[in-house]
Coordinates of C-alpha atoms in Angstrom, one line a residue:
Chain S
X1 CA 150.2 50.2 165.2
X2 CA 149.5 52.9 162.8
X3 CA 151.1 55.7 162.7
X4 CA 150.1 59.0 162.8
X5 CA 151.5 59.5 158.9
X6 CA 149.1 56.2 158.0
X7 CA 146.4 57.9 159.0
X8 CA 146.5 60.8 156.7
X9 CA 147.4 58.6 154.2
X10 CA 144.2 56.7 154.7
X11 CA 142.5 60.2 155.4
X12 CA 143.4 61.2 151.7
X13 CA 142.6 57.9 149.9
X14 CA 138.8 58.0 151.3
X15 CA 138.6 61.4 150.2
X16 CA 139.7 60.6 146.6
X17 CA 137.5 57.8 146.6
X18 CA 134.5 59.7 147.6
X19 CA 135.6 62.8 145.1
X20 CA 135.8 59.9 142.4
X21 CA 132.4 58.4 143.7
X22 CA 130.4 61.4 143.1
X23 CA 132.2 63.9 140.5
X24 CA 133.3 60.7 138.2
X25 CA 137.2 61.0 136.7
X26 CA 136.1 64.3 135.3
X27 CA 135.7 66.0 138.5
X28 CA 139.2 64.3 140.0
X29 CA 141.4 66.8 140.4
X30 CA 144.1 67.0 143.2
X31 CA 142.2 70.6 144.3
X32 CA 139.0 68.7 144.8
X33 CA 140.2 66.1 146.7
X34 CA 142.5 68.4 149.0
X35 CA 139.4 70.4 149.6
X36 CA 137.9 67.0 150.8
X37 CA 140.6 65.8 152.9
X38 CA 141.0 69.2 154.6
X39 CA 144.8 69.2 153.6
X40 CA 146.6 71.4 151.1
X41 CA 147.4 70.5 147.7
X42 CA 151.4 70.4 148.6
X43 CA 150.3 67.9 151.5
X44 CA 149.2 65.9 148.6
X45 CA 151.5 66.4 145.9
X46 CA 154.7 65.4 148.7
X47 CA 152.6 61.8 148.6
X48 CA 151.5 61.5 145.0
X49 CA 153.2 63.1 142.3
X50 CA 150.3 62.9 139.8
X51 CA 146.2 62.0 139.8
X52 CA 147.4 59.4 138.0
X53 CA 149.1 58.3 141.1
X54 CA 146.9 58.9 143.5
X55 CA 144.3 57.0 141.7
X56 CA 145.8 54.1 141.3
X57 CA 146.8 53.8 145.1
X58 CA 142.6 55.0 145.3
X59 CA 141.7 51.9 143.2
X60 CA 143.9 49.6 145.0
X61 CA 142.2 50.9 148.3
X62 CA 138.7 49.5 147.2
X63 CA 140.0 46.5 145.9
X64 CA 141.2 45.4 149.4
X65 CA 143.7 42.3 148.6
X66 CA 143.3 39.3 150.7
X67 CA 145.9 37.3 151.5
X68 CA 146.1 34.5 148.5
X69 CA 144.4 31.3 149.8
X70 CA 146.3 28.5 149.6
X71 CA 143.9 24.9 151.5
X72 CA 145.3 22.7 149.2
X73 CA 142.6 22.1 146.9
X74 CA 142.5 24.1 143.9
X75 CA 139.0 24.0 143.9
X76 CA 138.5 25.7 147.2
X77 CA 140.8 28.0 146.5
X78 CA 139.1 29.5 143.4
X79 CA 136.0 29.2 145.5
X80 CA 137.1 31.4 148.0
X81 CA 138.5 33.9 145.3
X82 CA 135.4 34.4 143.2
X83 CA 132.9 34.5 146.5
X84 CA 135.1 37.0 147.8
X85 CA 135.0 39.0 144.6
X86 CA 131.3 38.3 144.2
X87 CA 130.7 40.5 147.5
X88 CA 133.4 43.1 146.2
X89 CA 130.7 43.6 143.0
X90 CA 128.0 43.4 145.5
X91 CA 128.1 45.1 148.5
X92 CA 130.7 47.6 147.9
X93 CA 131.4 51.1 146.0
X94 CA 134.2 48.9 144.0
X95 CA 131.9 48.5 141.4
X96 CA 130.6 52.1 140.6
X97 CA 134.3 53.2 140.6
X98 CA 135.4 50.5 138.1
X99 CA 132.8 51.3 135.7
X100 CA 133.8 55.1 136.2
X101 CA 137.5 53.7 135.0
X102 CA 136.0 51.5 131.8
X103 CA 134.4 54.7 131.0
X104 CA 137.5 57.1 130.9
X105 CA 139.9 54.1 129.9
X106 CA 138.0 54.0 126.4
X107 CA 138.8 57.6 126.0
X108 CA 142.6 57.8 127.7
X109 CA 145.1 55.7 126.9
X110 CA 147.0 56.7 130.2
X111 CA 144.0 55.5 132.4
X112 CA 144.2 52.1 130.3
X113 CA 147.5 51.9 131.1
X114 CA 147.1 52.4 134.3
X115 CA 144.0 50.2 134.4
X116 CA 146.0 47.1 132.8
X117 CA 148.7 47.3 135.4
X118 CA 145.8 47.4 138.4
X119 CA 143.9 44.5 136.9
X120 CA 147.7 42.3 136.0
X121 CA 148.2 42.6 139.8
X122 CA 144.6 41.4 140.9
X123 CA 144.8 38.4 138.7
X124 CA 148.1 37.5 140.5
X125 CA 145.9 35.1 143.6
X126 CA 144.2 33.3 141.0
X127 CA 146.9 32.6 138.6
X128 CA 148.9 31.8 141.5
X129 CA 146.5 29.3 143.3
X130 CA 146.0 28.0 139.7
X131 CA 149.7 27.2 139.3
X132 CA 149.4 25.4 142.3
X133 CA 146.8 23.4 141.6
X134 CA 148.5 22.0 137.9
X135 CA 152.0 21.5 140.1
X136 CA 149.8 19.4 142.4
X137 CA 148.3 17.4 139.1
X138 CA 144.7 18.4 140.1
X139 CA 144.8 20.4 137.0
X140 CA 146.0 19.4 133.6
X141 CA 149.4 19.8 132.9
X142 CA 148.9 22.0 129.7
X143 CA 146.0 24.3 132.0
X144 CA 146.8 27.8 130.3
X145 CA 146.5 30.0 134.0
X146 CA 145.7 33.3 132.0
X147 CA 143.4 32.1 129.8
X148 CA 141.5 29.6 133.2
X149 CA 141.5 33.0 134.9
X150 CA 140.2 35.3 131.9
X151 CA 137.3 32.1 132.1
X152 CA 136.5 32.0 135.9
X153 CA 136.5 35.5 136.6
X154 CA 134.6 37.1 133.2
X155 CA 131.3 36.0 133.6
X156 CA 131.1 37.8 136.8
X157 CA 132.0 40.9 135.6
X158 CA 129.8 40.5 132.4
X159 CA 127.0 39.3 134.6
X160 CA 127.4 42.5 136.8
X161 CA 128.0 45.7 134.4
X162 CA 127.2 44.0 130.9
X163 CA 124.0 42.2 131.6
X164 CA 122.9 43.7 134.5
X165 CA 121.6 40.9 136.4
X166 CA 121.9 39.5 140.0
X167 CA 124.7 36.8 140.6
X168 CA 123.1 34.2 141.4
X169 CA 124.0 32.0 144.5
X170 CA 125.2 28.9 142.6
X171 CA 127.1 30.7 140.4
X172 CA 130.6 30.1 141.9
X173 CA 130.2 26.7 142.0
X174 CA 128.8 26.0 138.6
X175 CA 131.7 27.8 136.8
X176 CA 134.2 26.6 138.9
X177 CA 132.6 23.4 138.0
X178 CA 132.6 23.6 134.2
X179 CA 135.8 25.7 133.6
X180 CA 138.2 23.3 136.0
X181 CA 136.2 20.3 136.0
X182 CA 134.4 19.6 132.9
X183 CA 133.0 16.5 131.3
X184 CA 132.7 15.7 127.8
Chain W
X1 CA 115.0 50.3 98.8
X2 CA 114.7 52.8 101.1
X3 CA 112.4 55.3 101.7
X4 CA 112.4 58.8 102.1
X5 CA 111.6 58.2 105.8
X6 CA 113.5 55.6 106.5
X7 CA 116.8 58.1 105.3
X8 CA 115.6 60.7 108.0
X9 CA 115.2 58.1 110.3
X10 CA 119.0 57.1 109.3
X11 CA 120.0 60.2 109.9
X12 CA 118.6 60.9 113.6
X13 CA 119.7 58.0 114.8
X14 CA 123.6 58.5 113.1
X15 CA 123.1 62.3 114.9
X16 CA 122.1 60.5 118.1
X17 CA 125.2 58.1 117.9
X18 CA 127.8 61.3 117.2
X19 CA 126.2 62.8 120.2
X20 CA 126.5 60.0 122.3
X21 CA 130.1 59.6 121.7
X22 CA 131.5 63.3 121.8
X23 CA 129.4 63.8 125.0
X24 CA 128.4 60.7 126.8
X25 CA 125.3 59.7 128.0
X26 CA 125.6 63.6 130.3
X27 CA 124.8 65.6 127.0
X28 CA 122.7 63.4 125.2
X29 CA 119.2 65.5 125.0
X30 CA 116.8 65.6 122.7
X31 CA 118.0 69.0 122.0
X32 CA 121.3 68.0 121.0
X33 CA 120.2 65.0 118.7
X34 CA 117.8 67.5 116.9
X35 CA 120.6 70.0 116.4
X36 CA 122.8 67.8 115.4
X37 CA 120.7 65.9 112.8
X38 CA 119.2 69.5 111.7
X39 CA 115.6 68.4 112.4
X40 CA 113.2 69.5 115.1
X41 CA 112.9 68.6 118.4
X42 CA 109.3 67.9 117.6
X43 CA 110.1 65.9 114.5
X44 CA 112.4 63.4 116.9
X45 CA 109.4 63.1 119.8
X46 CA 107.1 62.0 116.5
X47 CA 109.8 59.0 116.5
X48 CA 110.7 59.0 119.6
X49 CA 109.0 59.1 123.0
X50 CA 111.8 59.7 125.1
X51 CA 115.4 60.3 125.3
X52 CA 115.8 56.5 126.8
X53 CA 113.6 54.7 123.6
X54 CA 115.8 56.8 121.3
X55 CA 119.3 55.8 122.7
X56 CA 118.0 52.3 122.5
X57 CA 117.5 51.9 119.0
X58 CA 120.7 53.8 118.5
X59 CA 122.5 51.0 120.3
X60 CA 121.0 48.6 118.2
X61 CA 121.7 50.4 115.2
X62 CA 125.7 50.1 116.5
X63 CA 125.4 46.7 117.5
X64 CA 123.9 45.4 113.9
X65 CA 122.5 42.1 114.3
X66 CA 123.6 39.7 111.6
X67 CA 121.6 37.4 110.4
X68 CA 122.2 33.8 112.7
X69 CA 124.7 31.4 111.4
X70 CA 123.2 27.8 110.5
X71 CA 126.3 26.2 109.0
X72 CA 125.3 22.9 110.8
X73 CA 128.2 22.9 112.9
X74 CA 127.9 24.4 116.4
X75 CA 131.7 25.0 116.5
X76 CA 131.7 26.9 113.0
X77 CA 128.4 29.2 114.0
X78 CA 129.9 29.9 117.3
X79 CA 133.4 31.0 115.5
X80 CA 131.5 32.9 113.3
X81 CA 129.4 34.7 116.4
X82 CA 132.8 35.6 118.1
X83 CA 134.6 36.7 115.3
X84 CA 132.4 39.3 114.4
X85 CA 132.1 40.4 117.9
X86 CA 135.6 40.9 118.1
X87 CA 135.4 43.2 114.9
X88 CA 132.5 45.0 116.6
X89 CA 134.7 45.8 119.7
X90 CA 138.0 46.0 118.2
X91 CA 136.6 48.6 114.9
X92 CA 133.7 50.2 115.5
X93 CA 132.6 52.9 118.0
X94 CA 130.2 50.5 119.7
X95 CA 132.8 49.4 122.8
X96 CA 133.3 53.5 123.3
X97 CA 128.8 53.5 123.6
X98 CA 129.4 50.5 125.6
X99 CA 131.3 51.9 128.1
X100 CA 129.8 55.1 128.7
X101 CA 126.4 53.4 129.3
X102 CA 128.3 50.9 131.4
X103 CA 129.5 53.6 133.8
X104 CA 125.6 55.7 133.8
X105 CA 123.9 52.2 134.5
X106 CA 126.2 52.0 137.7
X107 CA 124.3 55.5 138.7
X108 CA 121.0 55.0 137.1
X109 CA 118.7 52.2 137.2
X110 CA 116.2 52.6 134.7
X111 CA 119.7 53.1 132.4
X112 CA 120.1 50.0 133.7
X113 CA 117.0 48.0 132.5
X114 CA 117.3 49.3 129.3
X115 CA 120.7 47.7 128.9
X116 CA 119.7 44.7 130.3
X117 CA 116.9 44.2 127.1
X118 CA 119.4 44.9 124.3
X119 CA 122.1 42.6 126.2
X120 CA 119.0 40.0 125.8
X121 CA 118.5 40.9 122.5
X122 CA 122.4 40.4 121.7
X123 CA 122.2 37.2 123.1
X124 CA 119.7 35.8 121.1
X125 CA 121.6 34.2 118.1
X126 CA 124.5 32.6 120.7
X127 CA 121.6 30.5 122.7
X128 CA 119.6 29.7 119.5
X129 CA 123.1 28.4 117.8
X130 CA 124.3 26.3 121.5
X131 CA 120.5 25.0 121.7
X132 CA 120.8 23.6 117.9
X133 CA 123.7 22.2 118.6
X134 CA 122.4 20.0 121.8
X135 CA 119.3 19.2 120.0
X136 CA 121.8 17.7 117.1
X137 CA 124.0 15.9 119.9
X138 CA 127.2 17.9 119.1
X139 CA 127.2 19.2 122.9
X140 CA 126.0 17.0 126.0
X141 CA 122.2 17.1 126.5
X142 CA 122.7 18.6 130.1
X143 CA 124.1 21.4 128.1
X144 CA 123.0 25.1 129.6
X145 CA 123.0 27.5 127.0
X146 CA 123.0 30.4 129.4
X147 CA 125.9 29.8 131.4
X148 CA 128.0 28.4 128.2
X149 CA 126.8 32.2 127.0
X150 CA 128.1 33.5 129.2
X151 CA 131.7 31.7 129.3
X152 CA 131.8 32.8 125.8
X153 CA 130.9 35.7 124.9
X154 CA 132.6 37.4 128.7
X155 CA 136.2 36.3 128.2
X156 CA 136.1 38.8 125.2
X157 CA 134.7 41.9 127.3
X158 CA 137.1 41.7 130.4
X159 CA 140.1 41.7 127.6
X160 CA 138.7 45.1 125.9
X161 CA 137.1 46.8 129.2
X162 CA 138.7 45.4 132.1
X163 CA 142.4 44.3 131.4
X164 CA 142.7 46.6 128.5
X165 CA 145.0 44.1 126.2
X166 CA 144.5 43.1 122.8
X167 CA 142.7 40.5 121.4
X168 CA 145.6 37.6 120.2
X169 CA 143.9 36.3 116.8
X170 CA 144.0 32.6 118.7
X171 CA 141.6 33.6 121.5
X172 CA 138.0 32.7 119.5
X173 CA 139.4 29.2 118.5
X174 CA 140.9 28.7 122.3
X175 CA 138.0 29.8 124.0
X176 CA 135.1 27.8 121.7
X177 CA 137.6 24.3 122.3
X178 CA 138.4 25.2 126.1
X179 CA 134.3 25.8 126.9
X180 CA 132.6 23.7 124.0
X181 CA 134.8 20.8 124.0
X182 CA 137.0 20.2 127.1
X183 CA 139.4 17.4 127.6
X184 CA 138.9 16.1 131.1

């Protein structure tokens, strides 16, 4: 059930997402988004004591966490992960907002801060069904999780703001392929 | 040696670059790049069509290209690609330029297409090195050069834009022996 306080949370992250959508980090300000959410900037404040704050809780909005998957193949698992992600960079406003972020992170070292602990707790599903998969023995047992996960999930992210081209469909599969699988 | 016109060139595109960084993508006009570099507006359309061919040979004048390593070792070239990358990102101003044309390519295509040339361009000495290699027999014939692009060069992007961490001085050596050479 949610309750009534829920819903003006909810209320209030939309409305910083779509003041951060249009008016960038520059144009962020707690008036702005009050304005947007039709509350007062105490309403706000009582919630998050900081943009700073607010943002993050924003960010973590988009990102939408699904529950960790956990079939019992590693390779599944990962699957699941990056298709999931692919359609985050695809089909939603998560994308536009992140490169809003790599923007102002290069110029604030609070926003980087800020930025580091956001991405530390999305990596946490992949690192964990990585884990996993090594304790099982489908992985090596000297797999390095943070550096498999810098691997699987970088070329997506290059792909989409670096190199501005299409993911294509076999994508997933052929670095899950070559970065948990290899030959030699 | 250079020539007189290759100095004022110099100059217009250093102006373009200063402009660029104090004011993002937002303030750079031709307006700016002319007051800046104390020439004419008219002087910088001679050179330059438009604001867009203009910031394009700026980036490339940030990014510059070093001649392609040929040391007859794909593992030693590939070292050598990465390590200067890693100086380019980690000090110069060209990961500052990167990021505010990564967040105006979110909002504007034609942005966009422009990037995605010089990101070919960049590319160029990474697929000629990996496709030396195979022809040699130092990677497996099957070998795409694309994709193993990709898994190289990306890893070092999502550290500096995305997760915000530093660069550990092992990371070139673990990523070229984790992607070019896997044990199974």
């Amino acid at each position: 059930m949610v309750s009534r306080g829920d819903g003006a949370r909810q209320r209030m992250l939309e409305a910083a997402l779509a003041v951060l959508d249009e008016s960038g980090l520059a144009g962020f300000t707690m008036e702005a988004v009050a304005r947007r959410a039709g509350a007062s900037k105490a309403t706000l404040y009582r919630r998050w004591p900081s943009t700073g704050a607010l943002l993050v809780d924003a960010m973590d909005a988009t990102y939408r966490p699904f529950p960790t998957p956990d079939t019992g193949s590693v390779s599944k698992d990962v699957t699941e992960i990056l298709t999931a992600f692919v359609a985050l960079l695809e089909r939603t406003p998560f994308p536009r907002l992140l490169a809003a972020f790599i923007d102002a992170a290069e110029r604030d070292p609070a926003l980087s801060g800020i930025h580091q602990d956001l991405t530390k707790r999305r990596r946490e599903p992949m690192l964990a069904v990585l884990e996993r998969g090594r304790d099982r023995g489908e992985l090596p047992p000297d797999t390095d999780p943070e550096l498999t996960t810098d691997l699987l999930t970088s070329p997506f992210f290059y792909r989409h703001f670096v190199a501005h081209r299409p993911i294509p469909r076999r994508m997933v599969s052929d670095v899950v392929a070559r970065v948990l699988f290899p030959k030699t």
